[in-house]
Coordinates of C-alpha atoms and ligand atoms in Angstrom, one line a residue:
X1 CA 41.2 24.7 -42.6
X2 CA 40.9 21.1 -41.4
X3 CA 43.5 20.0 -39.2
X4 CA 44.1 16.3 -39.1
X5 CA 43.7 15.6 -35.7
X6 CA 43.6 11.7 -33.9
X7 CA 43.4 12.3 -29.7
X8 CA 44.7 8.9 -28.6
X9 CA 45.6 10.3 -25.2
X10 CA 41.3 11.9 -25.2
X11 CA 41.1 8.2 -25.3
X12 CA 42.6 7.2 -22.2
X13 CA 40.3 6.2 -19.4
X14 CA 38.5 9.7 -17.7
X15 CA 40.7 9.4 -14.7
X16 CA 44.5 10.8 -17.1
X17 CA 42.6 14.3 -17.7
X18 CA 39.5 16.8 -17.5
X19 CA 37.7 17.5 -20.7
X20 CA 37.2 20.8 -21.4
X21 CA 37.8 24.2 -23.7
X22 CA 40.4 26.8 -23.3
X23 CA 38.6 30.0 -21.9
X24 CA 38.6 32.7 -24.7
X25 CA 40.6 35.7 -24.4
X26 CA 39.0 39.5 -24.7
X27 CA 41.1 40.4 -27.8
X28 CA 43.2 38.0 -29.8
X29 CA 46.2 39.5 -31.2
X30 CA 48.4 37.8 -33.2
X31 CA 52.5 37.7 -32.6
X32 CA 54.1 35.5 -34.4
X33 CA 53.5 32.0 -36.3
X34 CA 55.8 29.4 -36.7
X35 CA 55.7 29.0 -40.7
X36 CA 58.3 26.4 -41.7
X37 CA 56.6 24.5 -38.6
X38 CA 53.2 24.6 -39.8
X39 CA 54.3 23.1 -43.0
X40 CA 55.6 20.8 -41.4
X41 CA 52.6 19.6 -39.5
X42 CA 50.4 20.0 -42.7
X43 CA 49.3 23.3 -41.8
X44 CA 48.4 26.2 -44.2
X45 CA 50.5 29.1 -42.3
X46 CA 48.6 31.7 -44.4
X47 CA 45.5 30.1 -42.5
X48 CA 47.6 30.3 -39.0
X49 CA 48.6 33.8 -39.3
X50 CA 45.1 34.5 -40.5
X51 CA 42.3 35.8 -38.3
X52 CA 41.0 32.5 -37.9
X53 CA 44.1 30.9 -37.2
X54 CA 44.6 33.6 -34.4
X55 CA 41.9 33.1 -32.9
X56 CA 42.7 29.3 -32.3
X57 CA 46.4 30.3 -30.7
X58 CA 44.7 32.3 -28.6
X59 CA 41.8 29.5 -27.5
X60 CA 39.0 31.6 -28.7
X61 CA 37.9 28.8 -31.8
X62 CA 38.9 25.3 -31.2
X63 CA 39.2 24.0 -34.4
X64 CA 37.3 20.9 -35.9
X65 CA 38.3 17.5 -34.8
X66 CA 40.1 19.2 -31.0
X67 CA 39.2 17.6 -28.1
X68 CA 40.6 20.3 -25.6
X69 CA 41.8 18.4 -22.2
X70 CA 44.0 20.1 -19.4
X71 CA 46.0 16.5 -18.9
X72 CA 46.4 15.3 -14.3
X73 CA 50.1 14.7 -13.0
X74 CA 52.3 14.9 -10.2
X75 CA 55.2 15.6 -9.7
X76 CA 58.7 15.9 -7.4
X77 CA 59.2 19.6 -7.3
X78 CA 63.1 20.3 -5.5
X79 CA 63.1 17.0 -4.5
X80 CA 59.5 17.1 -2.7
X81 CA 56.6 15.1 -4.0
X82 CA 53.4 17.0 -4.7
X83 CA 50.7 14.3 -5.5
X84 CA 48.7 16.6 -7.5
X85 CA 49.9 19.4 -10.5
X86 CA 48.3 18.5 -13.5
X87 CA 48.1 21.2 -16.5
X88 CA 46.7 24.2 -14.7
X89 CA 47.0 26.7 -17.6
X90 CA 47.6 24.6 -20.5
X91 CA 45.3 23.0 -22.5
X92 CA 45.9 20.5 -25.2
X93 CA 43.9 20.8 -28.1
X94 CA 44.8 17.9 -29.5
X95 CA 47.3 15.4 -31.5
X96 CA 48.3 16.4 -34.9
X97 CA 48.9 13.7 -37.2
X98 CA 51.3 14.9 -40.1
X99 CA 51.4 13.7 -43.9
X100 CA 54.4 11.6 -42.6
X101 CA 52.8 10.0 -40.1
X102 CA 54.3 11.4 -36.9
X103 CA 52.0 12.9 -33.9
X104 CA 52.6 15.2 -32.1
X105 CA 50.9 17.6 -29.5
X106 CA 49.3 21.2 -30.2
X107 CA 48.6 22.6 -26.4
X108 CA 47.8 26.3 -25.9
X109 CA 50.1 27.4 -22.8
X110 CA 48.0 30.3 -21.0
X111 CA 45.0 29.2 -21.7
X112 CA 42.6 29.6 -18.8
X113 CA 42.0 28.2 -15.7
X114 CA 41.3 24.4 -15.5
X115 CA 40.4 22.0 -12.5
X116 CA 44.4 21.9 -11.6
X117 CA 44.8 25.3 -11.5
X118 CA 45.2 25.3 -7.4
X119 CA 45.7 29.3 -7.0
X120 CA 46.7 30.3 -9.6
X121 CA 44.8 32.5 -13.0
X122 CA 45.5 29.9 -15.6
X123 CA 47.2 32.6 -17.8
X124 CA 50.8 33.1 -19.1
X125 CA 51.9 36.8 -19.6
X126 CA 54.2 38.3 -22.3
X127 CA 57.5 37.8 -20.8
X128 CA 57.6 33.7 -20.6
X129 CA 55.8 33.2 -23.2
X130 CA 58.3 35.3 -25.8
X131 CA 60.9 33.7 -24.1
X132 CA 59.9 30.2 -24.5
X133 CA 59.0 30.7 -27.8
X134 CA 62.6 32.1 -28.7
X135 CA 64.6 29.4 -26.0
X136 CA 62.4 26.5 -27.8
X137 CA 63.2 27.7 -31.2
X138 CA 66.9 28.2 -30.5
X139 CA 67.4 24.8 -29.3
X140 CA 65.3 23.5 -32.3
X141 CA 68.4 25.4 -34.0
X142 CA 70.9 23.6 -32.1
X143 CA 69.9 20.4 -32.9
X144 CA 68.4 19.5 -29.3
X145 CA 65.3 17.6 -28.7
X146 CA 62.6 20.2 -27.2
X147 CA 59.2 21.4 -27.9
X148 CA 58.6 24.0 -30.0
X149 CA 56.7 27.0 -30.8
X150 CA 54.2 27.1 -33.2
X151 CA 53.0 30.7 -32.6
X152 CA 51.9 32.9 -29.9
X153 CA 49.5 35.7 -29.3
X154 CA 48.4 38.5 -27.1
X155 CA 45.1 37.6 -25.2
X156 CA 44.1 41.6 -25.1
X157 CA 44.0 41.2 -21.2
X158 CA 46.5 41.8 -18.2
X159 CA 47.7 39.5 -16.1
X160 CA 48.5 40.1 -12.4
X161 CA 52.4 38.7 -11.3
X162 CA 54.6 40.3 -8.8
X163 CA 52.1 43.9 -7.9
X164 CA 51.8 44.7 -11.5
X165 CA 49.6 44.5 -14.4
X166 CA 51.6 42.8 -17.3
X167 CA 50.2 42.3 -21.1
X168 CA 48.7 38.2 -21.2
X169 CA 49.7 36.5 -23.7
X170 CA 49.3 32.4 -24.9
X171 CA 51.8 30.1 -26.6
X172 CA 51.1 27.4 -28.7
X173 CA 53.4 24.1 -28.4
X174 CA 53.8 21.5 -30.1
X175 CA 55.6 18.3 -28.5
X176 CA 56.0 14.8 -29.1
X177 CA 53.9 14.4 -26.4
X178 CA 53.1 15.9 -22.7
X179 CA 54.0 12.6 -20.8
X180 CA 56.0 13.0 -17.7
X181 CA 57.8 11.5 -15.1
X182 CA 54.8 12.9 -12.7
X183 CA 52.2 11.7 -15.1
X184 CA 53.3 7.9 -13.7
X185 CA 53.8 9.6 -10.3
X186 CA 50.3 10.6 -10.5
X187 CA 49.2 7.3 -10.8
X188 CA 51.9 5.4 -8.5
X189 CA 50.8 7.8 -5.7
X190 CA 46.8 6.9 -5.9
X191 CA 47.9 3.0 -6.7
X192 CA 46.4 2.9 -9.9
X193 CA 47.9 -0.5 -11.2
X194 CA 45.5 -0.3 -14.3
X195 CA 46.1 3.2 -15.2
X196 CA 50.0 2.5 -14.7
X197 CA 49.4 -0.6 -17.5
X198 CA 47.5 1.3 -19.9
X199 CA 49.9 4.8 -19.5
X200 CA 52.9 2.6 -20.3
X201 CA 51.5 0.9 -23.0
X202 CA 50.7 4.4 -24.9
X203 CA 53.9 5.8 -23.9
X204 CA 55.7 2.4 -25.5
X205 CA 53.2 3.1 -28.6
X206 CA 53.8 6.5 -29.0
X207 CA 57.7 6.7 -28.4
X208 CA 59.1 3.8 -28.4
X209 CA 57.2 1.4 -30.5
X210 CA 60.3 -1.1 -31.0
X211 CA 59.5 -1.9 -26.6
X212 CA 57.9 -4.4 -25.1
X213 CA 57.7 -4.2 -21.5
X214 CA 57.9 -1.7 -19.1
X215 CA 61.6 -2.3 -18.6
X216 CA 62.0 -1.7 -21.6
X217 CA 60.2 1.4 -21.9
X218 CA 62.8 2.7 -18.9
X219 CA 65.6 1.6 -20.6
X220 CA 64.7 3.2 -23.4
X221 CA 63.8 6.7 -21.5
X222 CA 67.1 6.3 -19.6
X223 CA 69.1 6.6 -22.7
X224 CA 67.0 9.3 -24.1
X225 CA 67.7 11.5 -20.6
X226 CA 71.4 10.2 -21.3
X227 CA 71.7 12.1 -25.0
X228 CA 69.6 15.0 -24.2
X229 CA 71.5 15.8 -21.0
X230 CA 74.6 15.7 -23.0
X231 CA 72.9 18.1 -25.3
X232 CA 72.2 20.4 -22.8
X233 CA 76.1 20.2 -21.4
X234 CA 77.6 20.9 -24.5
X235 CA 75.5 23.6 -25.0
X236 CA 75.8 25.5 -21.8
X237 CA 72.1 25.2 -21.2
X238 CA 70.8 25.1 -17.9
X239 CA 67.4 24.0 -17.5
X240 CA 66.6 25.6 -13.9
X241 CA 63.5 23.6 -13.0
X242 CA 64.0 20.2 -13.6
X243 CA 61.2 18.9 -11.4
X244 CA 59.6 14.9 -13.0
X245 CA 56.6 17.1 -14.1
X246 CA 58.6 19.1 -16.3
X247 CA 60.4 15.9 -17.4
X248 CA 59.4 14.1 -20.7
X249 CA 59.3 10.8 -21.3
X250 CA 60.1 11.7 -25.5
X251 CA 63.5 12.7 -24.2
X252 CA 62.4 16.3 -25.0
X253 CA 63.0 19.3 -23.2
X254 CA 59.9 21.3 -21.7
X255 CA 59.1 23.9 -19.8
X256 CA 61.1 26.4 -20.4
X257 CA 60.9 29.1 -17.3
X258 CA 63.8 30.3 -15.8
X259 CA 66.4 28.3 -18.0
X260 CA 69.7 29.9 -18.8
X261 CA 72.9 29.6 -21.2
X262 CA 75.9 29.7 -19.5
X263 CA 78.1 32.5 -20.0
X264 CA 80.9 32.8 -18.1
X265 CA 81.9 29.1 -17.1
X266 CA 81.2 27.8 -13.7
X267 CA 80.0 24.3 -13.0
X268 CA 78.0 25.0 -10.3
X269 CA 76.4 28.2 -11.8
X270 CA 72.5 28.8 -11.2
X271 CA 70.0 31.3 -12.7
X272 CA 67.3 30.5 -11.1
X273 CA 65.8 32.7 -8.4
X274 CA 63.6 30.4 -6.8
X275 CA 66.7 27.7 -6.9
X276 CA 68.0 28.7 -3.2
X277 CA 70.0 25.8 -2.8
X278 CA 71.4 25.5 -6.3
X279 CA 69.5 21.8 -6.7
X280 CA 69.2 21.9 -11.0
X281 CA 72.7 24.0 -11.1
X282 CA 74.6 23.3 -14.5
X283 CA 76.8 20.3 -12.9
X284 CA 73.7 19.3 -11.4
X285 CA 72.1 18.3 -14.5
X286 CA 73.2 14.4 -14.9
X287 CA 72.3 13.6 -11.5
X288 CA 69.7 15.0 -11.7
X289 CA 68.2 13.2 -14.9
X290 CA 69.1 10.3 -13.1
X291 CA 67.2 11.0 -9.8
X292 CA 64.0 11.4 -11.7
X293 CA 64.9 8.5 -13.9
X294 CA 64.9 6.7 -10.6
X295 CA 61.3 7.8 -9.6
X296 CA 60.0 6.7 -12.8
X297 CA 61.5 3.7 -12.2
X298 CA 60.0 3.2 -9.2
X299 CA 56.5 3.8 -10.6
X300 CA 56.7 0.7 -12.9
X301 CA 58.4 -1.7 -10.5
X302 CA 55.0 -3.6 -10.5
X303 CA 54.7 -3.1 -14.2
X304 CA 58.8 -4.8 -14.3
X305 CA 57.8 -7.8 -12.2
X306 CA 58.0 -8.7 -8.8
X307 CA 59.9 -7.8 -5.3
X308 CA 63.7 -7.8 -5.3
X309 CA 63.9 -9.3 -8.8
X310 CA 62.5 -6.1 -10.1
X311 CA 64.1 -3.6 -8.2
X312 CA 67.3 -5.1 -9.3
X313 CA 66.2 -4.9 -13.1
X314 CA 65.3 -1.6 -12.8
X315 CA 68.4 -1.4 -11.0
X316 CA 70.8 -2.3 -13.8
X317 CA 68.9 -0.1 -16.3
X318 CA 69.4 3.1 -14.2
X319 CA 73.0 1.6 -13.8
X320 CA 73.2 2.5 -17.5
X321 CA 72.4 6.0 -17.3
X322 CA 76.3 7.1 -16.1
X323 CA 77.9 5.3 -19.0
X324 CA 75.6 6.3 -21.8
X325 CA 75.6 9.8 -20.6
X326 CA 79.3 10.1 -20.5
X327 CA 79.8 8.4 -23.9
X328 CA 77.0 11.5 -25.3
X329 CA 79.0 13.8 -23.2
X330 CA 82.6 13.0 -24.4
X331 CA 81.2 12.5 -28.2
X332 CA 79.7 15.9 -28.0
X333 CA 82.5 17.6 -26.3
X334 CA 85.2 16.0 -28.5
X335 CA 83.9 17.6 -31.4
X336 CA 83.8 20.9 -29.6
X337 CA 87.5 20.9 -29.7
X338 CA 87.9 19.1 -33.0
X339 CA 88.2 15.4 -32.2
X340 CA 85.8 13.6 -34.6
X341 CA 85.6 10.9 -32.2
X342 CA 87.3 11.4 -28.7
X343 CA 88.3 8.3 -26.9
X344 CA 88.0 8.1 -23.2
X345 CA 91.3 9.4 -22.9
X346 CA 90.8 12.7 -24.4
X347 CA 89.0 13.5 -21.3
X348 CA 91.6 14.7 -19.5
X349 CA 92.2 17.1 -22.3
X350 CA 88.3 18.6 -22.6
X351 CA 88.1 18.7 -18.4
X352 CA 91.7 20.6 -18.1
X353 CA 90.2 23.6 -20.4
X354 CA 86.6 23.2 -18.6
X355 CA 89.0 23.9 -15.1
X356 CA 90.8 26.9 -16.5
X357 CA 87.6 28.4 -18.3
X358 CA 85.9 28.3 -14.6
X359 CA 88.5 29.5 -12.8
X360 CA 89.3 32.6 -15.6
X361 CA 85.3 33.4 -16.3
X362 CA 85.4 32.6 -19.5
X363 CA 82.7 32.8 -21.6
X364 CA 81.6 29.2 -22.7
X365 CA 80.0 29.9 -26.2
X366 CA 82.9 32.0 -27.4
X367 CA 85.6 30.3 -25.8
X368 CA 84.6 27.1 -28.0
X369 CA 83.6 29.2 -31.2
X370 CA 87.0 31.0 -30.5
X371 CA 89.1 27.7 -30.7
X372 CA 88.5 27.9 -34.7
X373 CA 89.0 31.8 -35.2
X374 CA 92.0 32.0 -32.7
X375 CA 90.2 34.3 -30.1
X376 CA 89.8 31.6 -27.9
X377 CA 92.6 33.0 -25.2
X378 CA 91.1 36.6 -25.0
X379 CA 87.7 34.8 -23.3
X380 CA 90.5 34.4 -20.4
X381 CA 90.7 36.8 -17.4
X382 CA 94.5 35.3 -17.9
X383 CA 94.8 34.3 -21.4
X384 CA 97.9 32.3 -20.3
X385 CA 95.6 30.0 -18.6
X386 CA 94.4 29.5 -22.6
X387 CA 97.7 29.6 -23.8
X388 CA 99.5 26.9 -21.6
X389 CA 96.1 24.4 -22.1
X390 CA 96.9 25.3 -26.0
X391 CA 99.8 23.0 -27.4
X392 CA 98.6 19.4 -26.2
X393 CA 95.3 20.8 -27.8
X394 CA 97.5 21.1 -30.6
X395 CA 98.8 18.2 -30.6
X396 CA 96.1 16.3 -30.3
X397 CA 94.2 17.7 -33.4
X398 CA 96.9 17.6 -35.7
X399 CA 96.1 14.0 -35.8
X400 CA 92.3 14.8 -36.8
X401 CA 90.8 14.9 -40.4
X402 CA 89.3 18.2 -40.4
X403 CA 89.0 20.0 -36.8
X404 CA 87.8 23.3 -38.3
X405 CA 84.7 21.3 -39.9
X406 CA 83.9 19.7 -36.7
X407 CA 84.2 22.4 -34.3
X408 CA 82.2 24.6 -36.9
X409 CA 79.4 22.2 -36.6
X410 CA 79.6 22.0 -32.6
X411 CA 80.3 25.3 -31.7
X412 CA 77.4 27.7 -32.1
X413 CA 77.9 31.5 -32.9
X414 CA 75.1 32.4 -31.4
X415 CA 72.7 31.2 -28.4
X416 CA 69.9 33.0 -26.7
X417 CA 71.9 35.6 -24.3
X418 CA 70.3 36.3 -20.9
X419 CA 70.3 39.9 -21.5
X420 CA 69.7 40.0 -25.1
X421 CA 65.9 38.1 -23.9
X422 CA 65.5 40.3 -21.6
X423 CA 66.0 43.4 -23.6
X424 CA 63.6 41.5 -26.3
X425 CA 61.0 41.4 -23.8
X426 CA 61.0 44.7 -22.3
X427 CA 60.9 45.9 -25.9
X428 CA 58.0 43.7 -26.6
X429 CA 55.9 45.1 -23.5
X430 CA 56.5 48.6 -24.8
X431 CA 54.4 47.4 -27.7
X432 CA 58.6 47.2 -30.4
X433 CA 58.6 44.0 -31.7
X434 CA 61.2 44.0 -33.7
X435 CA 63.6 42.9 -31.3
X436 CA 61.6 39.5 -30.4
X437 CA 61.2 39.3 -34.2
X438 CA 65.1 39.8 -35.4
X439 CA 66.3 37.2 -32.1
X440 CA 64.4 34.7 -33.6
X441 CA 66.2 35.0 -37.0
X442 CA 69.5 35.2 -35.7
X443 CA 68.8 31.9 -33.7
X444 CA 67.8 29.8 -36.8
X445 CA 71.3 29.8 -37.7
X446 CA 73.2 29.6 -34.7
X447 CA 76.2 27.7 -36.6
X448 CA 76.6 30.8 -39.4
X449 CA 78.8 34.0 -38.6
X450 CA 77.1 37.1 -39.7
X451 CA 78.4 40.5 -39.2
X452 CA 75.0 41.9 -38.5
X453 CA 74.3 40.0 -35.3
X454 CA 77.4 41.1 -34.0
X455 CA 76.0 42.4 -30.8
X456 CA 73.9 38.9 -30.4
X457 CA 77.1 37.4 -30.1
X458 CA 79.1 39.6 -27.9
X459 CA 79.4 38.6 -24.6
X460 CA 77.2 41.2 -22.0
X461 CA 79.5 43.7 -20.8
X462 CA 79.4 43.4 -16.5
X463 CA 76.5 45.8 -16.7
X464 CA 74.8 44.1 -18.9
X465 CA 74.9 40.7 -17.0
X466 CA 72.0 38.9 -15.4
X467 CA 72.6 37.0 -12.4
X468 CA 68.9 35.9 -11.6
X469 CA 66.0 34.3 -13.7
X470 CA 62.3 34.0 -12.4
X471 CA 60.1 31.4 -13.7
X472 CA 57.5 33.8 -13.8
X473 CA 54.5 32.0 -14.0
Ligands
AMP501 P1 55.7 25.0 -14.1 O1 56.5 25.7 -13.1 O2 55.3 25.9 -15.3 O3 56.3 23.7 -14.6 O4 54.3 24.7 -13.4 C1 54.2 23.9 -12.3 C2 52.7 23.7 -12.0 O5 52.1 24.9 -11.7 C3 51.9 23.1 -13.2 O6 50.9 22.3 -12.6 C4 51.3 24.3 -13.8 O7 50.2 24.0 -14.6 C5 51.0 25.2 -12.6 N1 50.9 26.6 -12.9 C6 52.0 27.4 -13.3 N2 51.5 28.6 -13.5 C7 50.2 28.7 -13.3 C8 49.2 29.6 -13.5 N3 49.4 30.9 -13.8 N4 47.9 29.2 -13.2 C9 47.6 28.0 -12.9 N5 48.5 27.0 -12.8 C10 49.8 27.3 -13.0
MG502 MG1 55.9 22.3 -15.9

């Protein structure tokens, strides 16, 4: 099955990666492939699901036209700069060009250990990997820029995390590309002029073809951050680890580890387990985008131009981030209540039910669906806190079009549950698939009501609920 492959990042100078093939795994066994997204690509998915095919998600055949690389970069992790990450259990195969014309990246995450693997095994095991694979796909649903799953296996080996032996597994991603904030750290840090030229000149090529300079290329990032940001908000996402490395420069998200949706409604909620200090909490999110925004900014300063002139260009970009991303955020919220197209003073409006939802618990998924099926109030420890927010809601939405359309389209059904992924993957260890398999399908349509996904859609009850996510590398 030839895959139509053109590596323009293989092409870099030798100093952006290390060359070299993703170790095989004992025993290959397929999990799941990605069909409507190997269409896409211009892959045969009977060939994907295929032995062959599962051998190349699992690394064991790199397929014709591949040039496997594990790709350097650094990166601010909470806040503190580690000079050297790189891909220490990825490897990118290669760049997939589709029959339209768009490229993208096919990386196999758990694929062996690779020159930045530091301590750790270079594998992935069961748990993350599922979970990324149904998170990515979910948000694919939703209509939010991420990476996305194109199929994952079991490697037929065990991996060693926390005292126990758990089942290894590899996921295969596709991307518009692997840039990061810390891939222009990496170089800033070692004072690589030319590799900062030539790494802004791809990225420009690859993402944002209609730039010319590098302030461009920031300004442009900046307002991709802006959107996707206001994605995740209206979403309830939280991203958990939103260190530059696990920052892209498409505006995509990646890296999906201990990420969260919000249930009950708190602004400063975190999942995270390693997140002590509640750094990336849900409120976090836009200033955080914008502190990373800021260290790529201050990696092309000698691309912008010189001394105080350039810091002040880069300045005013960055300046743009708060504006953009409260235009997304009030577009995208707006609708969740109905309002087609909220103007800046329908702010107060969205932010008074945010307040009440926080301090009642509600749930934030069903709260918003609720406002179209009248069950909005019952997501309230006091549903008088819904009721009394209620008529100026009201009010203002009589003068819309068609609310109900526009909330429909806003306010999912579904999202990935903490619990429910849990419960997917504990199922999947014990060898009971089903679950993983039947999550996935719900997800595709988060938008659509369906009786039999009632339980993916019910809020956990307090036993159910999970307070803590590990990244679980
Ligand atoms: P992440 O937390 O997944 O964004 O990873 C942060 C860094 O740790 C990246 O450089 C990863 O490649 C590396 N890393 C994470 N898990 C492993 C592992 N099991 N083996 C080697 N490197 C890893
Ligand atoms: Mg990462």
């Amino acid at each position: 099955m030839p895959l139509n492959f053109d590596n323009s990042y293989a092409r870099l100078p030798e100093r952006f990666f290390s060359a070299l093939p993703p170790v095989a795994v004992a025993n290959p066994g397929a999990i799941a492939v990605n069909r409507a997204l190997a269409a896409a690509l211009g892959f045969e998915a009977d060939w994907l699901a295929g032995p062959e095919g599962t051998a190349m998600l699992a690394g064991n055949l790199v397929p014709e036209g591949a040039e496997p690389i594990a790709q350097a970069y650094a990166g601010h992790q909470f806040g503190g700069f580690v000079p050297q990450l790189g891909d220490g259990r990825a490897i990118l195969l290669g760049e997939i060009v589709t029959p339209e014309g768009g490229r993208f990246d096919l990386t196999l995450k758990g694929a062996g250990r690779t020159p930045f693997s530091r301590g750790g095994d270079g594998r992935a095991w069961l748990g993350p990997v599922l979970r990324e694979y149904v998170v990515s796909e979910a948000m694919a649903a939703l209509g939010v820029p991420t990476t996305r799953a194109l199929g994952c296996v079991t490697t037929g080996e065990t991996v060693y995390r926390d005292g126990v032996h758990k089942p290894g597994a590899v996921l295969a991603r596709i991307a518009a590309s692997h840039i990061r904030v810390g891939t222009f750290e990496y170089f800033a840090a070692r004072g690589d002029e030319d590799a900062l030229a030539k790494l802004c000149n791809h990225t420009i090529s690859r993402h944002f073809p209609e730039d010319d300079t590098a302030l461009d290329l920031l300004a442009s990032v900046t307002a991709a951050q802006a959107r996707l940001i206001a994605a995740w908000m209206s979403f309830g996402f939280i991203h958990g680890v939103m260190n530059t490395d696990n920052c892209a420069l498409s505006g995509e998200t990646i890296d999906y580890g201990p990420c969260a949706f919000l249930e009950a409604y708190h602004p400063q909620k975190v999942f995270s387990s390693i997140d002590a200090r509640g750094r990336y909490a849900y409120a976090n999110q836009p200033q955080i985008a914008l502190w990373n925004l800021a260290q790529l900014g201050s990696c092309l300063l000698s691309l912008i131009g010189a001394g105080e002139q350039a810091v002040s260009e880069a300045q005013a970009v960055l300046d743009g981030f708060a504006p953009a991303y409260q235009e997304a955020w009030l577009a995208r919220m707006g609708r969740k209540i109905g309002i087609a197209r909220a103007n800046p003073g329908d702010r107060v409006l969205i932010e008074a039910l945010l307040n009440r939802m926080a301090s009642e618990g509600a749930d934030f998924t069903r709260t918003f669906r609720g406002l179209s099926t009248g069950t909005a109030a019952q997501e309230f420890a006091d549903p008088q806190a819904f009721e009394t927010w209620a008529p100026d809601w009201r009010a203002r939405i009589a003068r819309e079009k068609d609310p109900e359309a526009v909330m429909a389209a806003a306010n999912p059904v579904r999202i990935p549950r903490n619990h429910r992924i849990e419960e997917m993957i504990a199922a999947a260890v014990a060898g009971d698939y089903a679950p993983f398999h039947r999550l996935h399908a719900a997800l595709a349509a988060p938008f659509t009501p369906a009786e039999s996904f009632a339980d993916l859609e019910a809020a956990p009850r307090p036993e159910e609920r999970v307070a803590r996510t590990f990244c679980g590398t």
